[in-house]
Amino acid sequence: MNKQNISDIISNEDIDGWKTGDIVAIDAGTGSGKTYFVMNKLYEKAKCEGSKIVVFFHRNNTKNQFQQQVDEEGKGDVIELQTYQYLEHKIKDRKQRQQIGRFTYSKYRYIVCDESHYFIDDASFNHDTDLSFSEIMQMDMGIRIFMSATNRFIKAYINNTLEIKTIDYILKPDFSHIKKLVFYTNEDALEVLMEEWKASNEKAMLFIQSAEKGIKFHNRYFEQSMFVCSSSNPKSKKFYNEYVNTELVESTLKNERFESQFFITTSCFDAGINIKDANLHNIVVDMQDIDVLAQCIGRKRILNESDHVNLYVRLRTNKQLNGDITHNKKVIKAVDVLRNEGQKAYVNKYFKTVPTSSIIYDDVENGEIIKRINELMYHKLQTTVKEYQYIIKWCSKFGRLPADSYGYCKYIAGLLDRYDPDIDVYSYSIEDGLITLEHYLEQNLGCIYLTEKDRKPLIEKIAYPLKTKSGKSNGKYAKTINVLNGYLKDIYEATLEGDDGLINYLSKPYQIEKFSTSRMENGKKANYKAAWRIILAGEGLNT
C-alpha cells in the first residue's frame, strides 16, 4: 500500500514559499496524511523558525484525539489546539460586551483549519459558523491553511465570491478499497441488512441522518449496538444524556475501535475520527449531503492490502431531490428579499413562516436586533440546487426505463471511481429489503387479478412512474396494461443485454394478459370482462 500522501506533494520548498497572508487549500481524502503533515513537516518548520501553530477543530472528540497525540509526542511547545465553537463563543462574548476589534492571534505563524468544510456543513444547525470563518479570514498576519477531504464549497466561496486566490494542493482520494457499493431504498431494507449482519456476527458502522432515526435502530439492536450523537446540536442534544455512553465514546476515541457489533452515529462522527479495525467492513451512510458521504467513508482506515469496505448508501429519488430543490429555492428567495429589499420587507413577508432555518439569524448591533445572512450557507444552497438539477437531468437520459433513481446512483458511483468508460458501466447494486420484482412475478405466475383493487399490489410492485408533459414524475404509477407490458419487456431485454445499472432484472419474458372470466359469488354469477393474470410471453393460460 504505497499511497502518496500530503507530505509527498507539499515540499519544504513549498512551505518556504508561503508568505504572510497566504491562504493554502489542501484538498485530500481521509488517510492522506493531513495530521502527519501538521505533526511533523509543519511542526519542524515552525520549530526551526521559532513560530507557533494553532489548529482549529470542528468537534471536541477530534480535538481530544489530536491532543492525545500532541501530548504523547511532546509537541505542545509549538502546536496549540482550539475548536471553532470556542472561537465563536469568544466573538459573541466580545460583542455582548460591546468591545471593538478582533482577537490577536499574532503569535501564530500557521493557522490551520482542520475539516474546513465545517464552516458550511454545520451552518445547517449552527448559524455562528460564519463568525469563526470571518474571524479567521481576518487573521492575515499569518498563513491560513484550510484542510478537508471535501474542500470544494469553501474553496469556491473564497475564490469566486471573495475573489481571493488560494495556493492549492489536491490529492485525489483512493476508493479502490470499496469492494461493494449498494444503494438501499428504505429503512426496511437497512433492517434486512442488519439482520443478516447480526446473524453472521459482522460489524457495521452506521451514519444516520437524524438522532431520532438512530435511536430507533439502537433500541432495535440494543444489545449489539452503541449510539453517539452531538451534545450541542439542538436537534439531537436531548438524546445525548439518555442514550450516549460517554465512557464507551472515550474508549472508542482512545483505542480507535469500537467493541460493539454496531456503531450507530449521527454526523457528529462524520470527520476527523479514525477507526482502525480489521473486522469492520460494512459502512452505512444515511445522509442527504453528498460531501458528508465522502467524510463518512473515511472514518474506517484501511490497514492492509486485503482490508476493504462494503458501502451501503441511502438511495435518493428524483422526487426527493426535487423536494430539496424546491425547499432550497424558497430559502434562496427569502434571503434575496432580505438582501435586496431590506429587513422590513423580509419580516413582513415571512413573519408567519420562515423557511430559512439558520441561514438567516438574529444578531445584536448597537443594542438592536438585526437579521444577518450566513453567506457560506447561501453559497452552498445555490451550488446544491445546481448539482441536484444536474443529477435529475442525467436521469432523463435513460429513455423508457423509469430512471427515478439512476442519476443519483450513477452520480455517486462516478464520484467513487466505479465507472468503466471503456464499456460504459457503473458498478453498484440496489437493495430494497423486499421481494424482488422477478420473484414476485414468478410466485404469482398465473395468478388472476379480477378487480382494480386486486391489481394494486402488482402495479405498486412494477412501480412504473407516470410523467408530466415536461418529463417529470408526478408521483403516480402507470395502471394501463399496455404501458406495464412495455416496461416489463424493456426490463427483460435490458437484462439480456447485461445492463448493470438496472433497478430490476427479469430473466424471463413476463407479461400481463387481459381476459374475460366469471365466478359464482353468493350464489350469483359475476362476470369480469377485464381480469388480469401474469403469464410468460407466448404462453397464454386458459381460464
Coordinates of C-alpha atoms in Angstrom, one line a residue:
M1 CA 0.0 0.0 0.0
N2 CA 2.4 2.7 -1.2
K3 CA 0.0 5.6 -1.5
Q4 CA 1.0 9.2 -2.0
N5 CA 0.3 11.5 0.9
I6 CA 0.3 15.2 1.7
S7 CA 3.9 15.3 2.8
D8 CA 4.8 13.9 -0.6
I9 CA 3.2 16.7 -2.6
I10 CA 4.0 19.7 -0.2
S11 CA 7.7 20.1 -0.1
N12 CA 9.8 22.1 2.3
E13 CA 10.5 24.5 -0.6
D14 CA 6.7 24.9 -0.9
I15 CA 6.4 25.9 2.7
D16 CA 9.3 28.2 2.4
G17 CA 7.5 30.0 -0.4
W18 CA 4.3 30.6 1.6
K19 CA 4.0 34.3 2.6
T20 CA 2.2 36.2 5.3
G21 CA -1.4 36.5 4.4
D22 CA -1.5 33.5 2.1
I23 CA -4.4 31.0 2.1
V24 CA -3.4 27.4 1.5
A25 CA -6.1 24.9 0.5
I26 CA -5.3 21.2 1.0
D27 CA -8.0 19.0 -0.7
A28 CA -7.2 15.4 0.3
G29 CA -9.2 12.4 1.4
T30 CA -9.0 10.7 4.7
G31 CA -5.9 8.7 5.3
S32 CA -3.9 11.0 3.2
G33 CA -1.6 12.2 6.0
K34 CA -3.0 15.6 6.8
T35 CA -2.5 15.0 10.5
Y36 CA 1.0 13.7 9.9
F37 CA 1.9 16.7 7.8
V38 CA 0.9 19.1 10.6
M39 CA 2.5 17.0 13.4
N40 CA 5.8 16.5 11.5
K41 CA 6.7 18.6 8.5
L42 CA 4.8 21.8 9.5
Y43 CA 5.9 21.3 13.2
E44 CA 9.6 21.0 12.2
K45 CA 9.3 24.1 10.1
A46 CA 7.6 26.1 12.8
K47 CA 10.0 24.9 15.5
C48 CA 13.0 25.8 13.3
E49 CA 11.8 29.3 12.8
G50 CA 10.6 29.8 16.4
S51 CA 6.9 30.2 15.4
K52 CA 3.7 28.5 16.6
I53 CA 0.8 26.6 15.1
V54 CA -2.8 26.8 16.1
V55 CA -5.1 24.1 14.8
F56 CA -8.9 24.6 14.9
F57 CA -11.2 21.6 15.1
H58 CA -14.9 21.2 14.4
R59 CA -15.6 18.6 17.2
N60 CA -14.3 18.2 20.7
N61 CA -13.9 14.5 20.0
T62 CA -11.5 15.2 17.2
K63 CA -9.6 17.8 19.2
N64 CA -9.2 15.4 22.1
Q65 CA -7.9 12.6 19.8
F66 CA -5.4 15.0 18.3
Q67 CA -4.4 16.4 21.7
Q68 CA -3.6 12.9 22.9
Q69 CA -1.1 12.6 20.0
V70 CA 0.4 16.0 20.7
D71 CA 0.9 15.1 24.3
E72 CA 2.4 11.7 23.6
E73 CA 4.9 13.2 21.1
G74 CA 5.7 16.2 23.3
K75 CA 4.8 18.8 20.7
G76 CA 2.8 21.1 22.8
D77 CA 5.6 23.6 22.7
V78 CA 4.7 24.6 19.1
I79 CA 1.1 23.2 18.5
E80 CA -1.9 24.6 20.3
L81 CA -5.5 23.3 19.7
Q82 CA -8.9 25.1 19.8
T83 CA -12.4 24.4 18.5
Y84 CA -14.2 26.7 16.1
Q85 CA -17.0 26.8 18.6
Y86 CA -14.7 28.2 21.3
L87 CA -13.7 31.0 18.9
E88 CA -17.3 31.7 18.1
H89 CA -18.1 31.9 21.8
K90 CA -15.3 34.4 22.3
I91 CA -16.6 36.5 19.4
K92 CA -20.2 36.6 20.7
D93 CA -18.9 37.4 24.2
R94 CA -16.9 40.3 22.8
K95 CA -20.0 41.6 21.0
Q96 CA -22.1 41.3 24.1
R97 CA -19.5 43.4 26.0
Q98 CA -19.6 45.8 23.0
Q99 CA -15.9 45.5 22.6
I100 CA -14.4 46.7 19.4
G101 CA -11.6 45.0 17.4
R102 CA -10.5 41.4 16.7
F103 CA -8.7 38.8 18.8
T104 CA -5.0 38.8 18.5
Y105 CA -3.6 35.6 17.0
S106 CA -0.4 37.3 16.0
K107 CA 1.8 34.8 17.9
Y108 CA 0.7 32.0 15.4
R109 CA 2.5 31.8 12.1
Y110 CA 0.3 29.0 10.9
I111 CA -3.5 29.0 11.4
V112 CA -4.7 25.5 10.4
C113 CA -8.4 24.9 9.8
D114 CA -8.9 21.2 10.1
E115 CA -12.1 19.7 8.4
S116 CA -12.7 23.2 7.0
H117 CA -16.0 22.0 5.4
Y118 CA -17.3 22.7 8.9
F119 CA -18.0 26.3 8.0
I120 CA -20.6 25.3 5.5
D121 CA -21.8 21.9 6.6
D122 CA -22.5 22.8 10.2
A123 CA -24.3 26.0 9.2
S124 CA -27.5 24.0 8.8
F125 CA -27.8 23.9 12.6
N126 CA -25.2 26.4 13.8
H127 CA -25.5 29.9 12.3
D128 CA -22.3 31.0 14.1
T129 CA -20.0 29.2 11.6
D130 CA -19.7 32.4 9.6
L131 CA -18.4 34.2 12.7
S132 CA -15.4 31.9 13.1
F133 CA -14.8 31.9 9.3
S134 CA -14.8 35.7 9.1
E135 CA -12.5 36.0 12.1
I136 CA -10.0 33.5 10.6
M137 CA -10.2 35.3 7.2
Q138 CA -9.1 38.4 9.0
M139 CA -6.0 36.7 10.5
D140 CA -3.8 37.8 7.6
M141 CA -0.8 38.3 9.9
G142 CA -0.2 34.5 9.5
I143 CA -0.6 31.7 6.9
R144 CA -4.1 30.2 6.9
I145 CA -4.3 26.5 5.9
F146 CA -7.7 25.0 5.1
M147 CA -7.7 21.2 5.1
S148 CA -10.6 18.9 4.2
A149 CA -11.5 15.9 2.1
T150 CA -14.4 18.0 0.8
N151 CA -13.0 21.5 0.3
R152 CA -14.9 22.3 -2.9
F153 CA -17.6 24.6 -1.4
I154 CA -15.3 26.6 0.9
K155 CA -12.6 26.9 -1.8
A156 CA -15.1 28.0 -4.4
Y157 CA -16.5 30.6 -2.0
I158 CA -13.1 32.0 -1.2
N159 CA -12.0 32.0 -4.9
N160 CA -15.2 33.1 -6.6
T161 CA -17.3 35.1 -4.1
L162 CA -14.5 36.7 -2.1
E163 CA -12.2 36.8 -5.1
I164 CA -9.2 35.6 -3.2
K165 CA -6.7 33.3 -4.7
T166 CA -5.6 30.2 -2.8
I167 CA -2.5 28.1 -3.1
D168 CA -4.0 24.7 -3.9
Y169 CA -2.8 21.2 -3.2
I170 CA -5.0 18.4 -4.4
L171 CA -4.6 14.7 -3.7
K172 CA -7.2 12.6 -5.4
P173 CA -8.9 10.2 -3.0
D174 CA -8.3 6.4 -3.5
F175 CA -11.6 4.4 -3.3
S176 CA -10.1 1.1 -4.5
H177 CA -10.8 -0.4 -1.1
I178 CA -14.6 -0.2 -1.7
K179 CA -15.4 -3.8 -2.6
K180 CA -19.1 -3.3 -2.9
L181 CA -21.4 -0.3 -3.4
V182 CA -25.0 -0.9 -2.6
F183 CA -27.9 1.6 -2.6
Y184 CA -30.7 0.7 -0.2
T185 CA -34.2 2.2 -0.7
N186 CA -35.7 2.4 2.8
E187 CA -35.4 1.6 6.5
D188 CA -36.9 -1.9 5.9
A189 CA -34.0 -2.6 3.5
L190 CA -31.5 -1.4 6.1
E191 CA -33.1 -3.6 8.8
V192 CA -32.8 -6.6 6.5
L193 CA -29.1 -5.9 6.1
M194 CA -28.6 -5.5 9.9
E195 CA -30.4 -8.8 10.5
E196 CA -28.0 -10.5 8.1
W197 CA -25.0 -8.9 9.8
K198 CA -26.4 -9.8 13.2
A199 CA -26.8 -13.5 12.2
S200 CA -23.3 -13.6 10.7
N201 CA -21.7 -11.5 13.5
E202 CA -20.4 -8.9 11.1
K203 CA -19.5 -5.4 12.5
A204 CA -21.0 -2.3 10.9
M205 CA -20.7 1.5 11.3
L206 CA -23.9 3.4 10.6
F207 CA -24.1 7.1 9.9
I208 CA -27.8 8.1 10.3
Q209 CA -29.2 11.4 9.2
S210 CA -31.2 12.1 12.4
A211 CA -30.8 11.2 16.1
E212 CA -34.4 10.1 16.2
K213 CA -33.8 7.5 13.5
G214 CA -30.5 6.4 15.0
I215 CA -32.3 5.8 18.4
K216 CA -34.8 3.6 16.6
F217 CA -32.1 1.3 15.3
H218 CA -30.2 1.5 18.6
N219 CA -33.2 0.3 20.5
R220 CA -33.9 -2.4 17.9
Y221 CA -30.4 -3.7 18.4
F222 CA -29.8 -2.5 21.9
E223 CA -27.6 -5.5 22.9
Q224 CA -25.5 -5.3 19.8
S225 CA -25.0 -1.5 19.4
M226 CA -23.7 1.7 20.8
F227 CA -25.1 5.1 19.9
V228 CA -23.4 8.5 19.5
C229 CA -24.9 11.9 18.8
S230 CA -24.0 15.6 19.3
S231 CA -24.3 17.2 22.7
S232 CA -24.5 20.6 21.1
N233 CA -26.8 20.2 18.1
P234 CA -30.3 21.4 19.2
K235 CA -31.9 18.6 17.2
S236 CA -30.0 15.8 19.0
K237 CA -28.7 17.0 22.3
K238 CA -31.9 16.0 24.1
F239 CA -30.9 12.3 23.3
Y240 CA -27.3 12.7 24.4
N241 CA -27.7 12.3 28.2
E242 CA -30.2 9.4 27.8
Y243 CA -28.6 7.3 25.2
V244 CA -24.9 8.2 24.8
N245 CA -22.4 6.2 27.0
T246 CA -19.6 8.7 27.3
E247 CA -17.2 6.0 28.6
L248 CA -17.7 4.0 25.5
V249 CA -17.2 7.0 23.3
E250 CA -13.9 7.9 25.1
S251 CA -12.8 4.3 24.8
T252 CA -13.6 4.4 21.1
L253 CA -11.6 7.6 20.5
K254 CA -8.6 6.3 22.6
N255 CA -8.5 2.9 21.1
E256 CA -9.7 3.9 17.6
R257 CA -12.1 0.9 17.5
F258 CA -15.5 0.0 19.0
E259 CA -16.2 -3.3 20.7
S260 CA -20.0 -3.4 20.0
Q261 CA -21.2 -5.1 16.8
F262 CA -23.0 -1.9 15.5
F263 CA -21.7 1.6 15.9
I264 CA -24.7 4.0 15.2
T265 CA -23.9 7.7 15.0
T266 CA -25.1 10.9 13.6
S267 CA -22.9 13.3 11.6
C268 CA -21.0 14.2 14.8
F269 CA -18.5 11.4 13.9
D270 CA -18.5 12.2 10.2
A271 CA -15.0 13.7 10.1
G272 CA -11.7 13.6 11.9
I273 CA -12.2 10.4 13.8
N274 CA -10.2 7.3 13.0
I275 CA -11.5 3.7 13.3
K276 CA -8.8 1.1 12.8
D277 CA -10.4 -2.3 12.9
A278 CA -9.6 -5.2 10.6
N279 CA -13.0 -6.7 11.4
L280 CA -15.0 -3.7 10.3
H281 CA -16.1 -3.9 6.6
N282 CA -19.7 -2.6 6.5
I283 CA -20.3 1.2 6.4
V284 CA -23.9 2.6 6.1
V285 CA -24.4 6.2 5.1
D286 CA -27.9 7.6 5.5
M287 CA -27.0 11.2 4.8
Q288 CA -28.5 13.8 2.4
D289 CA -25.3 15.8 1.9
I290 CA -23.1 14.2 -0.7
D291 CA -19.9 15.8 0.8
V292 CA -20.8 14.3 4.2
L293 CA -21.0 10.9 2.5
A294 CA -17.3 11.2 1.5
Q295 CA -16.4 12.1 5.0
C296 CA -18.2 9.1 6.5
I297 CA -16.4 6.7 4.2
G298 CA -13.1 7.9 5.5
R299 CA -13.8 7.1 9.2
K300 CA -12.6 3.5 8.5
R301 CA -8.9 3.5 8.0
I302 CA -7.6 0.8 5.6
L303 CA -5.0 -1.3 7.3
N304 CA -3.5 -3.5 4.6
E305 CA -4.0 -4.7 1.0
S306 CA -6.8 -7.2 2.0
D307 CA -8.7 -4.7 4.0
H308 CA -11.9 -3.4 2.3
V309 CA -15.3 -1.7 2.8
N310 CA -18.8 -2.7 1.7
L311 CA -20.5 0.7 1.3
Y312 CA -24.3 1.0 1.7
V313 CA -25.8 4.3 0.7
R314 CA -29.4 5.5 1.2
L315 CA -30.8 5.9 -2.3
R316 CA -32.4 9.2 -3.2
T317 CA -35.0 9.5 -5.9
N318 CA -35.8 12.3 -8.3
K319 CA -38.9 13.1 -6.2
Q320 CA -36.7 13.6 -3.1
L321 CA -34.1 15.7 -4.9
N322 CA -36.8 17.8 -6.5
G323 CA -38.3 18.3 -3.0
D324 CA -34.9 19.6 -1.8
I325 CA -34.5 21.8 -4.8
T326 CA -38.0 23.4 -4.1
H327 CA -37.1 23.9 -0.5
N328 CA -33.7 25.4 -1.2
K329 CA -35.1 27.8 -3.8
K330 CA -37.6 29.1 -1.3
V331 CA -34.8 29.7 1.2
I332 CA -32.7 31.4 -1.5
K333 CA -35.7 33.6 -2.5
A334 CA -36.2 34.6 1.2
V335 CA -32.5 35.5 1.5
D336 CA -32.7 37.6 -1.7
V337 CA -35.7 39.5 -0.2
L338 CA -33.7 40.4 2.9
R339 CA -30.6 41.3 0.8
N340 CA -32.3 43.3 -1.9
E341 CA -35.4 44.7 -0.2
G342 CA -34.3 45.1 3.4
Q343 CA -35.2 43.7 6.8
K344 CA -38.7 45.3 7.0
A345 CA -39.7 43.7 3.7
Y346 CA -38.3 40.3 4.8
V347 CA -40.1 40.4 8.2
N348 CA -43.4 41.5 6.6
K349 CA -43.3 38.6 4.1
Y350 CA -42.0 35.8 6.3
F351 CA -43.2 36.7 9.8
K352 CA -45.5 33.7 9.9
T353 CA -43.5 31.0 8.2
V354 CA -39.7 31.5 8.0
P355 CA -38.3 28.9 5.5
T356 CA -34.7 29.9 6.1
S357 CA -33.7 27.8 9.1
S358 CA -30.3 29.0 10.4
I359 CA -29.2 30.7 7.2
I360 CA -30.9 33.9 8.4
Y361 CA -30.5 34.6 12.1
D362 CA -30.9 37.3 14.7
D363 CA -27.9 39.3 15.8
V364 CA -27.4 42.4 18.0
E365 CA -25.8 45.5 16.8
N366 CA -25.7 48.7 18.8
G367 CA -28.4 47.3 21.1
E368 CA -30.8 46.5 18.3
I369 CA -31.8 43.1 16.9
I370 CA -30.9 42.8 13.2
K371 CA -31.2 40.0 10.6
R372 CA -28.0 38.5 9.3
I373 CA -27.2 36.1 6.4
N374 CA -24.9 33.2 6.7
E375 CA -23.2 33.8 3.3
L376 CA -21.4 30.4 3.3
M377 CA -24.7 28.5 3.7
Y378 CA -26.3 30.7 1.0
H379 CA -23.4 29.8 -1.4
K380 CA -23.8 26.1 -0.6
L381 CA -27.6 26.2 -1.2
Q382 CA -27.1 27.7 -4.6
T383 CA -24.4 25.2 -5.6
T384 CA -26.5 22.3 -4.3
V385 CA -29.5 23.3 -6.4
K386 CA -27.3 23.2 -9.5
E387 CA -25.8 19.8 -8.5
Y388 CA -29.2 18.2 -7.9
Q389 CA -30.6 19.7 -11.1
Y390 CA -27.7 18.1 -13.0
I391 CA -28.4 14.7 -11.3
I392 CA -32.1 14.8 -12.3
K393 CA -31.3 15.9 -15.9
W394 CA -28.9 12.9 -16.0
C395 CA -31.8 10.7 -15.0
S396 CA -33.8 11.7 -18.1
K397 CA -31.2 10.2 -20.4
F398 CA -32.3 6.7 -19.8
G399 CA -35.2 6.5 -22.1
R400 CA -38.2 4.4 -21.4
L401 CA -37.0 2.7 -18.3
P402 CA -38.0 4.6 -15.1
A403 CA -34.8 6.5 -14.3
D404 CA -36.2 7.7 -11.0
S405 CA -33.1 6.7 -9.1
Y406 CA -30.5 6.1 -11.8
G407 CA -29.0 9.5 -11.9
Y408 CA -28.2 9.6 -8.1
C409 CA -26.8 6.1 -8.2
K410 CA -24.6 6.7 -11.2
Y411 CA -23.5 10.1 -9.9
I412 CA -22.3 8.7 -6.6
A413 CA -20.8 5.6 -8.3
G414 CA -18.9 8.0 -10.6
L415 CA -17.6 10.0 -7.6
L416 CA -16.3 6.8 -6.1
D417 CA -14.5 5.7 -9.3
R418 CA -16.9 2.9 -10.0
Y419 CA -17.4 3.7 -13.7
D420 CA -15.7 2.0 -16.5
P421 CA -15.7 4.3 -19.6
D422 CA -14.5 1.6 -21.9
I423 CA -17.7 -0.4 -21.5
D424 CA -19.9 2.4 -20.2
V425 CA -20.8 0.5 -17.0
Y426 CA -21.3 1.7 -13.4
S427 CA -20.7 -0.8 -10.7
Y428 CA -23.3 -0.9 -8.0
S429 CA -26.4 -2.7 -6.8
I430 CA -29.7 -1.9 -5.2
E431 CA -31.3 -3.4 -2.1
D432 CA -34.9 -2.8 -1.4
G433 CA -35.3 -5.2 1.5
L434 CA -38.4 -6.6 -0.1
I435 CA -39.2 -9.4 -2.5
T436 CA -37.7 -8.6 -6.0
L437 CA -40.0 -7.9 -8.9
E438 CA -38.9 -11.2 -10.7
H439 CA -39.5 -13.2 -7.5
Y440 CA -43.0 -11.6 -7.2
L441 CA -43.9 -12.3 -10.8
E442 CA -42.6 -15.9 -10.6
Q443 CA -44.5 -16.6 -7.3
N444 CA -47.7 -15.1 -8.9
L445 CA -47.3 -16.7 -12.3
G446 CA -50.9 -17.5 -13.4
C447 CA -52.4 -15.5 -10.6
I448 CA -55.7 -13.9 -11.5
Y449 CA -56.5 -10.2 -10.6
L450 CA -60.2 -9.7 -11.0
T451 CA -60.6 -6.1 -10.0
E452 CA -58.7 -2.9 -9.9
K453 CA -58.3 -3.3 -6.2
D454 CA -56.8 -6.8 -6.8
R455 CA -54.3 -5.3 -9.2
K456 CA -52.9 -2.7 -6.8
P457 CA -50.1 -4.8 -5.3
L458 CA -48.9 -5.8 -8.8
I459 CA -49.0 -2.2 -10.0
E460 CA -47.1 -1.0 -7.0
K461 CA -44.5 -3.8 -7.4
I462 CA -43.9 -2.9 -11.0
A463 CA -43.8 0.8 -10.0
Y464 CA -43.6 2.4 -13.4
P465 CA -43.8 6.2 -12.8
L466 CA -46.2 8.4 -14.8
K467 CA -44.7 11.6 -16.1
T468 CA -45.9 15.0 -16.8
K469 CA -45.6 16.7 -20.2
S470 CA -42.2 18.1 -19.1
G471 CA -40.9 14.6 -18.4
K472 CA -41.0 14.7 -14.6
S473 CA -42.5 12.0 -12.5
N474 CA -45.9 13.0 -11.0
G475 CA -45.7 10.6 -8.1
K476 CA -48.2 8.1 -9.5
Y477 CA -47.8 4.7 -11.2
A478 CA -48.9 3.6 -14.6
K479 CA -52.0 1.3 -14.4
T480 CA -52.7 0.5 -18.1
I481 CA -51.8 -3.0 -19.3
N482 CA -50.0 -1.8 -22.5
V483 CA -47.7 0.5 -20.6
L484 CA -46.9 -2.1 -17.9
N485 CA -46.2 -4.8 -20.5
G486 CA -44.0 -2.4 -22.5
Y487 CA -42.0 -1.7 -19.3
L488 CA -41.7 -5.4 -18.4
K489 CA -40.5 -6.1 -22.0
D490 CA -37.8 -3.3 -21.7
I491 CA -36.5 -4.8 -18.4
Y492 CA -36.3 -8.3 -19.9
E493 CA -34.4 -7.0 -23.0
A494 CA -32.1 -4.8 -20.9
T495 CA -31.4 -7.8 -18.7
L496 CA -30.4 -9.9 -21.7
E497 CA -28.1 -7.1 -22.8
G498 CA -26.3 -7.2 -19.5
D499 CA -27.2 -3.7 -18.3
D500 CA -25.6 -3.5 -14.8
G501 CA -27.4 -0.3 -13.9
L502 CA -30.9 -1.8 -13.7
I503 CA -33.0 -1.5 -10.6
N504 CA -34.9 -4.6 -11.6
Y505 CA -33.8 -7.7 -13.5
L506 CA -36.1 -10.2 -15.4
S507 CA -34.6 -13.4 -16.7
K508 CA -38.0 -14.4 -18.2
P509 CA -40.4 -12.5 -20.5
Y510 CA -43.2 -11.9 -18.0
Q511 CA -46.3 -10.2 -19.3
I512 CA -49.8 -9.4 -18.1
E513 CA -52.7 -10.9 -20.0
K514 CA -56.2 -9.4 -20.1
F515 CA -59.1 -11.8 -20.4
S516 CA -62.8 -12.3 -19.6
T517 CA -63.9 -14.7 -16.9
S518 CA -66.7 -15.3 -14.4
R519 CA -67.1 -16.5 -10.8
M520 CA -70.0 -17.7 -8.7
E521 CA -70.3 -15.2 -5.8
N522 CA -73.0 -15.5 -3.1
G523 CA -74.9 -17.9 -5.4
K524 CA -74.8 -15.5 -8.4
K525 CA -72.6 -15.4 -11.5
A526 CA -70.2 -12.4 -11.5
N527 CA -68.7 -11.5 -14.9
Y528 CA -65.2 -9.9 -15.1
K529 CA -64.6 -8.7 -18.6
A530 CA -61.1 -7.2 -17.9
A531 CA -59.4 -9.6 -15.5
W532 CA -55.6 -9.7 -15.4
R533 CA -53.1 -12.5 -14.9
I534 CA -49.4 -12.9 -15.1
I535 CA -48.0 -15.1 -18.0
L536 CA -44.8 -15.7 -19.9
A537 CA -44.9 -14.1 -23.3
G538 CA -46.1 -16.6 -25.9
E539 CA -47.6 -18.9 -23.2
G540 CA -51.1 -17.7 -22.7
L541 CA -53.1 -19.5 -20.0
N542 CA -56.6 -20.9 -20.2
T543 CA -59.3 -19.8 -17.7

